[in-house]
Short mmCIF file of N, CA and C and ligand atoms in Angstrom, two decimals:
data_model
loop_
_atom_site.label_atom_id
_atom_site.label_comp_id
_atom_site.label_asym_id
_atom_site.label_seq_id
_atom_site.Cartn_x
_atom_site.Cartn_y
_atom_site.Cartn_z
N MET F 15 45.95 -27.69 -19.01
CA MET F 15 46.24 -28.82 -17.90
C MET F 15 44.87 -30.13 -17.59
N LYS F 16 45.89 -30.59 -18.03
CA LYS F 16 45.02 -32.13 -18.07
C LYS F 16 44.95 -33.28 -17.00
N THR F 17 43.92 -33.14 -16.02
CA THR F 17 44.21 -34.11 -15.12
C THR F 17 43.72 -35.22 -15.33
N ALA F 18 44.42 -36.35 -14.71
CA ALA F 18 44.06 -37.84 -14.94
C ALA F 18 43.49 -38.78 -13.46
N ILE F 19 42.83 -39.25 -13.49
CA ILE F 19 42.20 -40.21 -11.84
C ILE F 19 42.56 -41.37 -12.48
N TYR F 20 43.28 -41.87 -11.45
CA TYR F 20 43.74 -43.63 -11.22
C TYR F 20 43.01 -44.16 -10.66
N PRO F 21 42.01 -44.53 -10.64
CA PRO F 21 40.89 -45.26 -9.37
C PRO F 21 40.89 -46.82 -8.99
N GLY F 22 40.77 -47.29 -8.12
CA GLY F 22 41.14 -48.60 -7.52
C GLY F 22 41.14 -49.09 -6.38
N SER F 23 40.63 -50.28 -5.90
CA SER F 23 40.88 -50.76 -4.13
C SER F 23 42.22 -50.45 -4.17
N PHE F 24 43.22 -50.89 -4.33
CA PHE F 24 44.57 -50.55 -3.55
C PHE F 24 45.14 -51.10 -2.41
N ASP F 25 44.78 -52.93 -2.29
CA ASP F 25 43.82 -53.07 -1.23
C ASP F 25 45.22 -54.37 -1.44
N PRO F 26 46.88 -54.43 -1.46
CA PRO F 26 46.95 -52.88 -0.97
C PRO F 26 47.90 -52.72 -2.71
N VAL F 27 48.75 -51.32 -2.51
CA VAL F 27 49.31 -50.81 -3.61
C VAL F 27 50.45 -51.76 -4.18
N THR F 28 50.18 -52.10 -5.31
CA THR F 28 51.79 -52.67 -5.17
C THR F 28 52.66 -52.17 -6.91
N TYR F 29 53.98 -52.94 -7.13
CA TYR F 29 54.45 -51.96 -8.28
C TYR F 29 54.04 -51.77 -9.01
N GLY F 30 52.68 -52.91 -9.58
CA GLY F 30 52.10 -52.51 -10.68
C GLY F 30 51.63 -51.55 -10.72
N HIS F 31 50.79 -51.43 -9.51
CA HIS F 31 50.24 -49.67 -9.94
C HIS F 31 51.15 -48.61 -9.40
N LEU F 32 52.48 -48.80 -9.17
CA LEU F 32 53.26 -48.10 -9.34
C LEU F 32 53.91 -47.23 -10.40
N ASP F 33 54.21 -48.21 -11.24
CA ASP F 33 54.52 -48.28 -12.51
C ASP F 33 53.39 -47.81 -13.49
N ILE F 34 52.31 -47.75 -13.21
CA ILE F 34 50.97 -47.19 -14.52
C ILE F 34 51.24 -45.44 -13.55
N ILE F 35 51.25 -45.53 -12.17
CA ILE F 35 51.02 -43.86 -11.50
C ILE F 35 52.45 -43.06 -12.39
N SER F 36 53.40 -43.69 -12.44
CA SER F 36 54.67 -43.27 -12.85
C SER F 36 54.67 -43.31 -13.97
N ARG F 37 54.06 -43.53 -14.95
CA ARG F 37 53.81 -43.41 -16.38
C ARG F 37 53.06 -42.38 -16.45
N ALA F 38 51.97 -42.40 -16.03
CA ALA F 38 50.68 -41.61 -16.01
C ALA F 38 51.14 -40.22 -15.54
N ALA F 39 51.83 -40.26 -14.68
CA ALA F 39 52.26 -38.57 -14.28
C ALA F 39 53.24 -38.20 -15.31
N LYS F 40 53.88 -38.69 -15.99
CA LYS F 40 54.74 -38.22 -17.01
C LYS F 40 53.82 -37.86 -18.73
N LEU F 41 52.52 -38.70 -18.68
CA LEU F 41 51.73 -38.08 -19.84
C LEU F 41 50.95 -37.17 -19.15
N PHE F 42 50.45 -36.83 -18.19
CA PHE F 42 49.60 -35.83 -17.62
C PHE F 42 50.31 -34.57 -16.74
N ASP F 43 49.24 -33.74 -16.43
CA ASP F 43 49.91 -32.76 -16.20
C ASP F 43 49.63 -32.88 -14.36
N LYS F 44 48.21 -33.57 -14.17
CA LYS F 44 48.36 -34.16 -13.09
C LYS F 44 47.58 -35.33 -12.97
N VAL F 45 47.96 -35.88 -11.68
CA VAL F 45 47.38 -37.34 -11.80
C VAL F 45 46.61 -37.61 -9.76
N ILE F 46 45.26 -38.08 -9.80
CA ILE F 46 44.61 -38.76 -8.77
C ILE F 46 44.95 -39.94 -8.63
N VAL F 47 45.45 -40.61 -7.37
CA VAL F 47 45.49 -41.75 -7.53
C VAL F 47 44.36 -41.30 -6.30
N LEU F 48 43.12 -42.62 -6.81
CA LEU F 48 41.88 -42.41 -5.97
C LEU F 48 41.59 -44.18 -5.31
N VAL F 49 42.00 -43.74 -3.74
CA VAL F 49 41.54 -45.22 -2.88
C VAL F 49 39.81 -45.16 -3.33
N SER F 50 39.21 -46.19 -3.73
CA SER F 50 37.59 -45.82 -3.94
C SER F 50 37.24 -47.73 -3.40
N PHE F 51 35.86 -47.38 -3.88
CA PHE F 51 35.06 -48.17 -3.26
C PHE F 51 34.59 -49.28 -4.02
N ASN F 52 35.20 -50.66 -4.37
CA ASN F 52 34.48 -51.35 -5.42
C ASN F 52 33.32 -52.44 -5.00
N PRO F 53 32.17 -51.87 -5.46
CA PRO F 53 30.93 -53.23 -4.22
C PRO F 53 31.43 -54.59 -4.87
N ALA F 54 32.05 -54.90 -5.69
CA ALA F 54 32.45 -56.25 -6.12
C ALA F 54 33.24 -56.80 -5.19
N LYS F 55 33.96 -56.00 -4.33
CA LYS F 55 35.15 -55.87 -3.18
C LYS F 55 34.91 -55.69 -2.01
N PRO F 56 33.73 -56.01 -1.30
CA PRO F 56 33.54 -54.93 -0.39
C PRO F 56 33.88 -55.37 1.03
N ASN F 57 34.92 -56.53 0.99
CA ASN F 57 35.81 -56.13 2.39
C ASN F 57 37.23 -56.30 1.91
N CYS F 58 37.63 -55.13 1.96
CA CYS F 58 38.59 -54.89 1.80
C CYS F 58 39.79 -55.79 3.42
N PHE F 59 41.12 -55.64 2.80
CA PHE F 59 41.54 -56.81 4.13
C PHE F 59 42.14 -54.79 4.48
N PHE F 60 42.92 -53.92 3.85
CA PHE F 60 43.41 -52.77 4.60
C PHE F 60 42.25 -52.35 4.85
N SER F 61 42.39 -51.10 5.84
CA SER F 61 41.70 -50.04 6.12
C SER F 61 41.76 -49.25 4.88
N LEU F 62 40.71 -48.65 4.17
CA LEU F 62 40.82 -47.01 3.21
C LEU F 62 42.21 -46.15 4.21
N GLU F 63 42.42 -45.93 5.12
CA GLU F 63 43.52 -45.29 5.98
C GLU F 63 45.23 -45.68 5.65
N GLU F 64 44.86 -46.72 5.73
CA GLU F 64 45.84 -48.23 5.52
C GLU F 64 46.39 -47.65 3.80
N ARG F 65 45.15 -48.03 3.03
CA ARG F 65 45.43 -48.14 1.84
C ARG F 65 45.75 -46.57 0.92
N MET F 66 45.30 -45.66 1.87
CA MET F 66 46.21 -44.12 1.11
C MET F 66 47.41 -44.14 2.26
N GLU F 67 47.77 -44.18 3.30
CA GLU F 67 49.17 -44.50 3.30
C GLU F 67 49.76 -44.96 2.95
N PHE F 68 49.78 -46.24 2.78
CA PHE F 68 50.16 -47.24 1.97
C PHE F 68 50.89 -46.54 0.72
N VAL F 69 49.82 -45.98 -0.02
CA VAL F 69 50.07 -45.51 -1.66
C VAL F 69 50.85 -44.25 -1.18
N ARG F 70 50.79 -43.55 -0.34
CA ARG F 70 51.67 -42.12 0.09
C ARG F 70 53.22 -42.69 -0.17
N ARG F 71 52.91 -43.57 0.74
CA ARG F 71 54.09 -44.15 1.16
C ARG F 71 54.86 -44.53 -0.28
N ALA F 72 54.44 -45.44 -0.53
CA ALA F 72 54.78 -46.23 -1.90
C ALA F 72 55.56 -44.73 -2.85
N LEU F 73 54.20 -43.46 -3.17
CA LEU F 73 55.18 -42.62 -3.98
C LEU F 73 56.45 -42.48 -3.69
N SER F 74 56.63 -41.75 -2.33
CA SER F 74 57.98 -41.55 -2.30
C SER F 74 59.08 -42.30 -2.71
N GLU F 75 58.78 -43.56 -3.75
CA GLU F 75 59.65 -44.15 -4.10
C GLU F 75 59.86 -43.66 -5.35
N LEU F 76 59.07 -42.92 -5.58
CA LEU F 76 59.16 -42.67 -7.60
C LEU F 76 59.77 -41.52 -7.62
N LYS F 77 60.42 -41.17 -8.50
CA LYS F 77 61.26 -39.79 -9.24
C LYS F 77 60.77 -38.80 -9.31
N ASN F 78 59.52 -38.74 -9.84
CA ASN F 78 58.25 -38.10 -10.55
C ASN F 78 57.20 -37.67 -10.30
N ALA F 79 56.76 -38.04 -8.09
CA ALA F 79 55.65 -38.00 -8.52
C ALA F 79 55.03 -36.72 -7.67
N GLU F 80 55.61 -35.68 -8.03
CA GLU F 80 55.42 -34.24 -7.53
C GLU F 80 54.05 -34.13 -7.76
N ASN F 81 53.55 -34.64 -9.33
CA ASN F 81 52.42 -33.99 -9.72
C ASN F 81 50.90 -35.31 -9.34
N VAL F 82 51.46 -35.81 -8.80
CA VAL F 82 50.54 -36.94 -8.58
C VAL F 82 49.99 -36.59 -6.49
N GLU F 83 48.82 -36.89 -6.35
CA GLU F 83 48.05 -36.52 -5.01
C GLU F 83 47.05 -37.76 -4.96
N VAL F 84 47.36 -37.92 -3.81
CA VAL F 84 45.96 -39.53 -3.16
C VAL F 84 44.84 -38.70 -2.44
N ASP F 85 43.50 -39.57 -2.89
CA ASP F 85 42.48 -39.22 -2.25
C ASP F 85 41.76 -40.01 -2.10
N SER F 86 40.71 -40.25 -1.90
CA SER F 86 39.63 -41.21 -1.47
C SER F 86 38.32 -40.56 -1.73
N HIS F 87 37.46 -41.50 -2.40
CA HIS F 87 36.08 -41.29 -2.96
C HIS F 87 35.56 -42.67 -2.19
N ASP F 88 34.11 -42.78 -2.02
CA ASP F 88 33.07 -43.63 -1.57
C ASP F 88 31.52 -43.01 -2.72
N GLY F 89 31.45 -43.55 -3.80
CA GLY F 89 30.61 -42.97 -4.31
C GLY F 89 31.00 -43.49 -5.92
N LEU F 90 30.26 -42.73 -6.80
CA LEU F 90 29.91 -42.95 -8.56
C LEU F 90 31.71 -42.17 -8.66
N LEU F 91 32.33 -43.24 -9.25
CA LEU F 91 33.34 -42.12 -9.93
C LEU F 91 33.41 -41.61 -10.71
N VAL F 92 32.30 -41.29 -11.14
CA VAL F 92 32.01 -40.50 -12.36
C VAL F 92 31.51 -38.68 -11.70
N ASP F 93 31.20 -38.66 -10.54
CA ASP F 93 30.72 -38.03 -9.95
C ASP F 93 32.06 -37.32 -9.02
N TYR F 94 33.37 -38.03 -8.38
CA TYR F 94 34.50 -37.24 -8.42
C TYR F 94 34.47 -36.93 -9.62
N PHE F 95 34.87 -37.31 -10.93
CA PHE F 95 35.53 -36.81 -11.75
C PHE F 95 34.81 -35.52 -12.18
N LYS F 96 33.49 -35.64 -11.81
CA LYS F 96 33.21 -34.35 -12.29
C LYS F 96 33.54 -33.12 -12.01
N ARG F 97 33.29 -33.32 -10.20
CA ARG F 97 33.91 -32.38 -9.00
C ARG F 97 35.02 -31.90 -9.41
N ARG F 98 36.00 -32.95 -9.65
CA ARG F 98 37.65 -32.39 -9.75
C ARG F 98 37.59 -32.07 -11.14
N GLU F 99 36.52 -31.90 -12.48
CA GLU F 99 36.92 -31.51 -13.43
C GLU F 99 38.40 -32.55 -14.22
N ALA F 100 38.36 -33.59 -14.24
CA ALA F 100 39.19 -34.30 -14.90
C ALA F 100 38.96 -34.56 -16.18
N ASP F 101 40.04 -35.11 -16.89
CA ASP F 101 40.26 -35.02 -18.02
C ASP F 101 40.08 -36.18 -18.58
N VAL F 102 40.56 -37.20 -17.85
CA VAL F 102 40.68 -38.73 -18.11
C VAL F 102 40.67 -39.27 -17.05
N ILE F 103 39.99 -40.79 -17.10
CA ILE F 103 40.23 -41.99 -16.31
C ILE F 103 41.38 -42.83 -16.91
N VAL F 104 42.72 -43.43 -16.07
CA VAL F 104 43.77 -43.92 -16.07
C VAL F 104 43.10 -45.39 -15.87
N LYS F 105 43.67 -46.69 -16.45
CA LYS F 105 43.35 -47.74 -16.04
C LYS F 105 44.87 -48.83 -16.76
N GLY F 106 45.01 -49.56 -15.97
CA GLY F 106 45.87 -50.45 -16.38
C GLY F 106 45.30 -52.01 -16.69
N LEU F 107 46.11 -52.40 -17.85
CA LEU F 107 45.51 -53.55 -18.47
C LEU F 107 46.60 -55.00 -18.38
N ARG F 108 46.40 -55.65 -17.48
CA ARG F 108 47.40 -56.98 -17.53
C ARG F 108 47.25 -57.69 -18.26
N ALA F 109 46.29 -58.38 -18.72
CA ALA F 109 46.32 -59.35 -19.45
C ALA F 109 44.61 -59.16 -20.09
N MET F 110 43.99 -59.96 -21.43
CA MET F 110 42.73 -60.35 -21.56
C MET F 110 41.94 -60.41 -20.93
N SER F 111 42.12 -61.15 -19.98
CA SER F 111 41.30 -61.35 -18.74
C SER F 111 40.77 -59.94 -18.01
N ASP F 112 41.52 -58.99 -18.11
CA ASP F 112 41.14 -57.93 -17.35
C ASP F 112 40.62 -56.88 -18.55
N PHE F 113 40.50 -57.37 -19.23
CA PHE F 113 39.70 -56.72 -20.76
C PHE F 113 38.31 -55.98 -20.70
N GLU F 114 37.23 -57.37 -20.56
CA GLU F 114 36.03 -57.48 -20.58
C GLU F 114 35.72 -56.47 -19.17
N ALA F 115 36.25 -56.42 -18.12
CA ALA F 115 35.33 -55.75 -17.31
C ALA F 115 35.82 -54.23 -17.33
N GLU F 116 37.21 -53.81 -17.78
CA GLU F 116 37.34 -52.61 -17.90
C GLU F 116 36.80 -51.88 -18.85
N PHE F 117 36.69 -52.65 -19.94
CA PHE F 117 35.81 -52.49 -21.39
C PHE F 117 34.48 -51.91 -20.88
N GLN F 118 34.15 -52.71 -20.15
CA GLN F 118 32.44 -52.51 -19.13
C GLN F 118 32.47 -51.03 -18.57
N MET F 119 33.77 -50.95 -17.53
CA MET F 119 33.44 -49.92 -16.84
C MET F 119 33.91 -48.72 -17.47
N ALA F 120 34.75 -49.24 -18.56
CA ALA F 120 34.60 -47.72 -19.54
C ALA F 120 33.47 -47.17 -20.23
N LEU F 121 32.92 -48.35 -20.68
CA LEU F 121 31.49 -47.93 -20.99
C LEU F 121 30.21 -47.28 -20.38
N VAL F 122 30.70 -47.85 -19.77
CA VAL F 122 29.39 -47.20 -18.28
C VAL F 122 29.44 -46.14 -17.99
N ASN F 123 31.24 -45.70 -17.26
CA ASN F 123 31.51 -44.48 -17.05
C ASN F 123 31.04 -43.32 -18.14
N LYS F 124 31.46 -43.64 -19.14
CA LYS F 124 31.32 -42.84 -20.40
C LYS F 124 29.57 -42.53 -20.86
N ASP F 125 28.77 -43.26 -20.42
CA ASP F 125 27.95 -43.29 -20.75
C ASP F 125 27.08 -42.36 -19.59
N LEU F 126 27.37 -42.41 -18.26
CA LEU F 126 27.30 -41.85 -17.31
C LEU F 126 27.27 -40.36 -16.90
N HIS F 127 28.50 -40.02 -17.71
CA HIS F 127 29.27 -38.99 -17.94
C HIS F 127 30.16 -38.97 -19.07
N TYR F 128 29.54 -38.24 -19.93
CA TYR F 128 30.22 -37.86 -22.16
C TYR F 128 31.78 -37.66 -21.73
N LYS F 129 32.09 -37.08 -20.75
CA LYS F 129 33.44 -36.27 -20.73
C LYS F 129 34.36 -37.43 -19.98
N ALA F 130 33.91 -38.44 -19.26
CA ALA F 130 34.69 -39.20 -19.03
C ALA F 130 35.40 -40.55 -19.60
N GLU F 131 36.23 -39.89 -20.31
CA GLU F 131 36.79 -40.32 -21.13
C GLU F 131 38.13 -41.98 -20.24
N THR F 132 38.41 -42.93 -20.59
CA THR F 132 38.88 -44.02 -19.95
C THR F 132 40.30 -44.20 -21.24
N VAL F 133 41.46 -44.11 -20.54
CA VAL F 133 42.46 -44.47 -21.45
C VAL F 133 43.25 -45.61 -20.61
N PHE F 134 43.81 -46.81 -21.61
CA PHE F 134 44.34 -47.88 -20.21
C PHE F 134 46.08 -48.11 -21.65
N LEU F 135 46.58 -48.09 -20.16
CA LEU F 135 48.09 -48.38 -20.22
C LEU F 135 48.26 -50.04 -20.29
N ALA F 136 49.09 -50.34 -21.07
CA ALA F 136 49.66 -51.39 -20.87
C ALA F 136 50.42 -52.00 -19.48
N ALA F 137 50.49 -52.86 -18.98
CA ALA F 137 51.03 -53.26 -17.94
C ALA F 137 52.52 -53.63 -17.95
N ASP F 138 53.59 -53.31 -17.53
CA ASP F 138 54.70 -53.41 -17.98
C ASP F 138 54.70 -54.92 -17.85
N VAL F 139 55.67 -55.81 -18.78
CA VAL F 139 55.35 -57.50 -19.15
C VAL F 139 55.96 -58.11 -17.52
N THR F 140 56.60 -57.36 -16.69
CA THR F 140 56.78 -57.91 -15.49
C THR F 140 55.59 -57.96 -14.43
N GLY F 141 54.70 -56.97 -14.88
CA GLY F 141 53.31 -57.01 -13.77
C GLY F 141 52.49 -57.47 -14.68
N THR F 142 52.30 -58.19 -15.80
CA THR F 142 50.94 -58.93 -16.30
C THR F 142 50.59 -59.95 -15.02
N PHE F 143 51.00 -60.38 -14.51
CA PHE F 143 50.66 -61.42 -13.41
C PHE F 143 50.31 -61.02 -12.23
N LEU F 144 50.76 -59.83 -12.17
CA LEU F 144 50.90 -59.49 -10.76
C LEU F 144 49.42 -58.31 -10.15
N SER F 145 48.64 -59.28 -9.13
CA SER F 145 47.55 -58.46 -8.64
C SER F 145 47.56 -58.28 -7.03
N SER F 146 47.08 -57.56 -6.25
CA SER F 146 47.38 -57.36 -5.14
C SER F 146 46.34 -58.53 -4.18
N SER F 147 45.37 -59.36 -5.29
CA SER F 147 44.77 -60.20 -4.04
C SER F 147 46.02 -61.47 -4.05
N MET F 148 46.57 -61.42 -5.29
CA MET F 148 48.29 -62.87 -5.20
C MET F 148 48.90 -62.39 -3.99
N VAL F 149 49.33 -60.97 -3.85
CA VAL F 149 49.94 -60.42 -3.32
C VAL F 149 50.00 -60.89 -1.59
N LYS F 150 48.33 -60.58 -1.19
CA LYS F 150 47.68 -61.38 0.32
C LYS F 150 47.61 -62.54 0.22
N GLN F 151 47.41 -63.63 -0.86
CA GLN F 151 47.66 -64.82 -0.37
C GLN F 151 49.21 -65.57 -0.09
N ILE F 152 50.11 -64.66 -1.07
CA ILE F 152 51.14 -65.12 -0.79
C ILE F 152 51.84 -64.98 0.37
N ALA F 153 51.59 -63.57 1.01
CA ALA F 153 52.27 -62.90 2.09
C ALA F 153 51.70 -63.64 3.09
N ALA F 154 50.36 -64.17 3.09
CA ALA F 154 49.39 -64.79 4.22
C ALA F 154 49.89 -66.27 4.74
N PHE F 155 50.54 -66.83 3.47
CA PHE F 155 51.04 -68.16 3.58
C PHE F 155 52.63 -68.19 3.79
N GLY F 156 53.19 -66.48 4.62
CA GLY F 156 54.54 -66.67 4.24
C GLY F 156 55.59 -66.83 3.10
N GLY F 157 54.95 -66.27 1.94
CA GLY F 157 55.80 -66.15 1.10
C GLY F 157 56.30 -64.92 0.62
N ASP F 158 57.36 -65.00 -0.09
CA ASP F 158 57.85 -63.38 -0.61
C ASP F 158 57.42 -62.83 -1.26
N VAL F 159 57.33 -61.92 -0.66
CA VAL F 159 56.54 -61.04 -1.85
C VAL F 159 56.89 -59.61 -2.11
N SER F 160 58.55 -59.08 -2.02
CA SER F 160 59.51 -58.34 -1.68
C SER F 160 59.10 -57.81 -3.44
N ALA F 161 58.92 -58.46 -4.87
CA ALA F 161 59.75 -58.35 -5.73
C ALA F 161 57.70 -57.78 -6.28
N PHE F 162 57.25 -57.79 -5.44
CA PHE F 162 55.40 -57.01 -5.72
C PHE F 162 55.30 -55.85 -4.85
N VAL F 163 56.08 -55.94 -4.07
CA VAL F 163 55.15 -54.90 -2.77
C VAL F 163 56.29 -53.82 -2.67
N PRO F 164 55.68 -52.18 -2.63
CA PRO F 164 56.87 -51.18 -2.73
C PRO F 164 57.92 -51.75 -1.48
N HIS F 165 58.76 -51.05 -0.92
CA HIS F 165 59.48 -51.99 0.24
C HIS F 165 59.47 -50.85 1.36
N THR F 166 58.51 -49.65 0.86
CA THR F 166 58.80 -48.55 2.09
C THR F 166 57.66 -48.84 2.44
N ILE F 167 56.39 -49.86 2.01
CA ILE F 167 55.34 -50.43 3.05
C ILE F 167 55.28 -52.03 3.19
N ILE F 168 56.27 -52.83 2.83
CA ILE F 168 56.20 -53.97 2.94
C ILE F 168 56.40 -54.89 4.70
N ASN F 169 57.27 -53.94 5.06
CA ASN F 169 57.02 -54.33 6.42
C ASN F 169 55.89 -54.49 7.12
N ASP F 170 55.21 -53.56 6.68
CA ASP F 170 53.80 -53.11 7.35
C ASP F 170 53.09 -54.10 7.08
N VAL F 171 52.70 -54.18 5.44
CA VAL F 171 51.64 -55.61 4.88
C VAL F 171 52.06 -56.74 5.29
N LYS F 172 53.20 -57.00 5.33
CA LYS F 172 53.93 -58.20 6.12
C LYS F 172 52.41 -58.75 7.34
N THR F 173 53.29 -57.69 8.02
CA THR F 173 52.96 -58.06 9.41
C THR F 173 51.42 -58.19 9.50
N ARG F 174 50.53 -57.45 8.62
CA ARG F 174 49.38 -57.64 8.90
C ARG F 174 48.58 -58.73 8.45
N LEU F 175 49.36 -59.25 7.00
CA LEU F 175 48.89 -59.84 6.59
C LEU F 175 49.14 -61.65 7.43
N GLU F 176 51.00 -61.61 7.97
CA GLU F 176 51.44 -62.83 8.75
C GLU F 176 50.03 -62.77 9.94
N ILE F 177 49.60 -62.11 10.51
CA ILE F 177 48.82 -62.14 11.73
C ILE F 177 47.72 -63.03 11.34
N LYS F 178 47.47 -63.08 9.95
CA LYS F 178 45.79 -64.05 9.46
C LYS F 178 46.62 -65.57 9.63
N LYS F 179 47.95 -65.54 9.51
CA LYS F 179 47.92 -67.42 9.29
C LYS F 179 47.48 -68.21 10.26
O1 LIG Z 22 41.16 -52.05 -8.52
P1 LIG Z 22 39.70 -52.10 -8.63
O2 LIG Z 22 39.05 -53.13 -7.39
O3 LIG Z 22 39.53 -53.09 -9.83
O4 LIG Z 22 39.15 -51.03 -8.56
C1 LIG Z 22 37.92 -51.26 -9.22
C2 LIG Z 22 37.11 -49.38 -9.18
C3 LIG Z 22 37.01 -49.25 -7.68
C4 LIG Z 22 37.86 -48.58 -9.67
C5 LIG Z 22 35.47 -49.49 -9.82
O5 LIG Z 22 34.78 -50.96 -8.90
C6 LIG Z 22 35.01 -47.94 -9.53
O6 LIG Z 22 34.92 -47.68 -10.47
N1 LIG Z 22 34.15 -48.13 -8.09
C7 LIG Z 22 32.94 -46.83 -8.08
C8 LIG Z 22 31.40 -47.73 -8.41
C9 LIG Z 22 31.27 -46.92 -9.56
O7 LIG Z 22 31.68 -45.94 -10.24
N2 LIG Z 22 31.20 -47.74 -10.61
C10 LIG Z 22 30.57 -46.97 -11.83
C11 LIG Z 22 31.59 -47.61 -12.71
S1 LIG Z 22 31.84 -49.36 -13.25
#
């Protein structure tokens, strides 16, 4: 039984994230989507509860999400990894610009816990430019994010972001 943890801020979850979740769900017996705290992004736009709820709703768009669970963690990823006796950390790589930071995180996690292996999945070519930050920026200015944001959450995302206009 191989358990993978897919950590991230998911502020909000995008089709890029869903693609990684769907592919990870085929590769591993269990995938835990871990809505996490990124100290470099202390001010998420959406609350932890909203981000978790958005991920849960977005998962209903996948055909193969029976082995996917959603959880949250505020602390070191490796501590959660140890507690859940996980096997792998899954990350999506969009472009070379992601690589340096992701490579550093993978090495740090491995150093903190020798069993914490990171597996990178190449982002689908249509999602290589896609990020939650871009989505927030486009939606906040009234742009169309329907190609990027799961349709099960898009109205809530738009409503919340357009309030900031
Ligand atoms: O979606 P993000 O913001 O790029 O995800 C980054 C995240 C949350 C996975 C990363 O910041 C993280 O692992 N945070 C937990 C704290 C931790 O374990 N830090 C040490 C490893 S770099």
